[in-house]
Structure formats: structure tokens, C-alpha cells
């Protein structure tokens, strides 16, 4: 079973995720089984951050 956490933020928060937060998200994902995260800019001007991992 996989778990996905999805967070959509206004584009104004993009600088927050580009800096130190990418290091933080890498660290969180590395501690989870098959952990991964990605950031995607949406056409409506929001940013989607997805964190996923596998439940044992």
C-alpha cells in the first residue's frame, strides 16, 4: 500500500520550497520506505508538492 500527501500552495510560496525546504523534503523522503517527493507548478499559478512512500 502506498501513501501520498498532496499539498497545493499559491505560487508566492515557491521560494520557500526552492531553498532550504528542498533539503528538508529530501531528508524526510530518505527516512521513509521508498520515499519520494516532487514539486510541480500548476497552470492556475499554484505549486503542488507531493510526498509519497510505501507502507509495509
PDB file of C-alpha atoms in Angstrom:
ATOM      1  CA  UNK A   1       0.000   0.000   0.000  1.00  0.00           C
ATOM      2  CA  UNK A   2       1.295   3.456  -0.871  1.00  0.00           C
ATOM      3  CA  UNK A   3       0.631   6.735   0.904  1.00  0.00           C
ATOM      4  CA  UNK A   4       0.586  10.111  -0.834  1.00  0.00           C
ATOM      5  CA  UNK A   5       0.362  13.526   0.808  1.00  0.00           C
ATOM      6  CA  UNK A   6      -0.576  16.294  -1.592  1.00  0.00           C
ATOM      7  CA  UNK A   7      -0.179  19.986  -0.797  1.00  0.00           C
ATOM      8  CA  UNK A   8      -1.169  22.808  -3.162  1.00  0.00           C
ATOM      9  CA  UNK A   9       0.078  26.303  -2.390  1.00  0.00           C
ATOM     10  CA  UNK A  10      -0.126  29.691  -4.119  1.00  0.00           C
ATOM     11  CA  UNK A  11       2.912  30.436  -6.303  1.00  0.00           C
ATOM     12  CA  UNK A  12       4.109  33.007  -3.745  1.00  0.00           C
ATOM     13  CA  UNK A  13       5.325  30.070  -1.604  1.00  0.00           C
ATOM     14  CA  UNK A  14       7.633  28.732  -4.361  1.00  0.00           C
ATOM     15  CA  UNK A  15      10.775  30.435  -2.982  1.00  0.00           C
ATOM     16  CA  UNK A  16      10.081  28.716   0.355  1.00  0.00           C
ATOM     17  CA  UNK A  17      10.281  25.286  -1.310  1.00  0.00           C
ATOM     18  CA  UNK A  18      13.216  26.038  -3.587  1.00  0.00           C
ATOM     19  CA  UNK A  19      15.658  26.883  -0.806  1.00  0.00           C
ATOM     20  CA  UNK A  20      16.096  25.066   2.473  1.00  0.00           C
ATOM     21  CA  UNK A  21      12.840  23.175   2.124  1.00  0.00           C
ATOM     22  CA  UNK A  22      14.143  21.036  -0.734  1.00  0.00           C
ATOM     23  CA  UNK A  23      16.863  19.792   1.617  1.00  0.00           C
ATOM     24  CA  UNK A  24      14.227  19.176   4.287  1.00  0.00           C
ATOM     25  CA  UNK A  25      11.949  17.277   1.883  1.00  0.00           C
ATOM     26  CA  UNK A  26      14.920  15.181   0.671  1.00  0.00           C
ATOM     27  CA  UNK A  27      15.704  14.299   4.297  1.00  0.00           C
ATOM     28  CA  UNK A  28      12.094  13.360   5.084  1.00  0.00           C
ATOM     29  CA  UNK A  29      11.721  11.239   1.940  1.00  0.00           C
ATOM     30  CA  UNK A  30      15.010   9.445   2.598  1.00  0.00           C
ATOM     31  CA  UNK A  31      13.717   8.282   6.007  1.00  0.00           C
ATOM     32  CA  UNK A  32      10.545   6.746   4.545  1.00  0.00           C
ATOM     33  CA  UNK A  33      10.347   3.342   2.827  1.00  0.00           C
ATOM     34  CA  UNK A  34      10.534   4.071  -0.927  1.00  0.00           C
ATOM     35  CA  UNK A  35      10.081   7.745  -0.025  1.00  0.00           C
ATOM     36  CA  UNK A  36       9.965  10.301  -2.809  1.00  0.00           C
ATOM     37  CA  UNK A  37       8.753  13.834  -3.303  1.00  0.00           C
ATOM     38  CA  UNK A  38       8.232  16.170  -6.218  1.00  0.00           C
ATOM     39  CA  UNK A  39       7.234  19.766  -6.827  1.00  0.00           C
ATOM     40  CA  UNK A  40       5.123  20.829  -9.806  1.00  0.00           C
ATOM     41  CA  UNK A  41       3.988  24.276 -10.953  1.00  0.00           C
ATOM     42  CA  UNK A  42       0.306  24.236 -11.912  1.00  0.00           C
ATOM     43  CA  UNK A  43      -1.318  26.262 -14.716  1.00  0.00           C
ATOM     44  CA  UNK A  44      -3.511  28.089 -12.180  1.00  0.00           C
ATOM     45  CA  UNK A  45      -0.411  29.593 -10.531  1.00  0.00           C
ATOM     46  CA  UNK A  46      -0.223  27.195  -7.599  1.00  0.00           C
ATOM     47  CA  UNK A  47       2.575  24.845  -6.634  1.00  0.00           C
ATOM     48  CA  UNK A  48       1.844  21.173  -5.934  1.00  0.00           C
ATOM     49  CA  UNK A  49       4.178  19.351  -3.537  1.00  0.00           C
ATOM     50  CA  UNK A  50       3.696  15.587  -3.333  1.00  0.00           C
ATOM     51  CA  UNK A  51       5.324  13.298  -0.765  1.00  0.00           C
ATOM     52  CA  UNK A  52       4.830   9.546  -1.210  1.00  0.00           C
ATOM     53  CA  UNK A  53       6.067   6.354   0.427  1.00  0.00           C
ATOM     54  CA  UNK A  54       5.197   2.682   0.786  1.00  0.00           C
ATOM     55  CA  UNK A  55       3.550   1.151   3.831  1.00  0.00           C
ATOM     56  CA  UNK A  56       4.931  -2.239   4.788  1.00  0.00           C
TER      57      UNK A  56
END
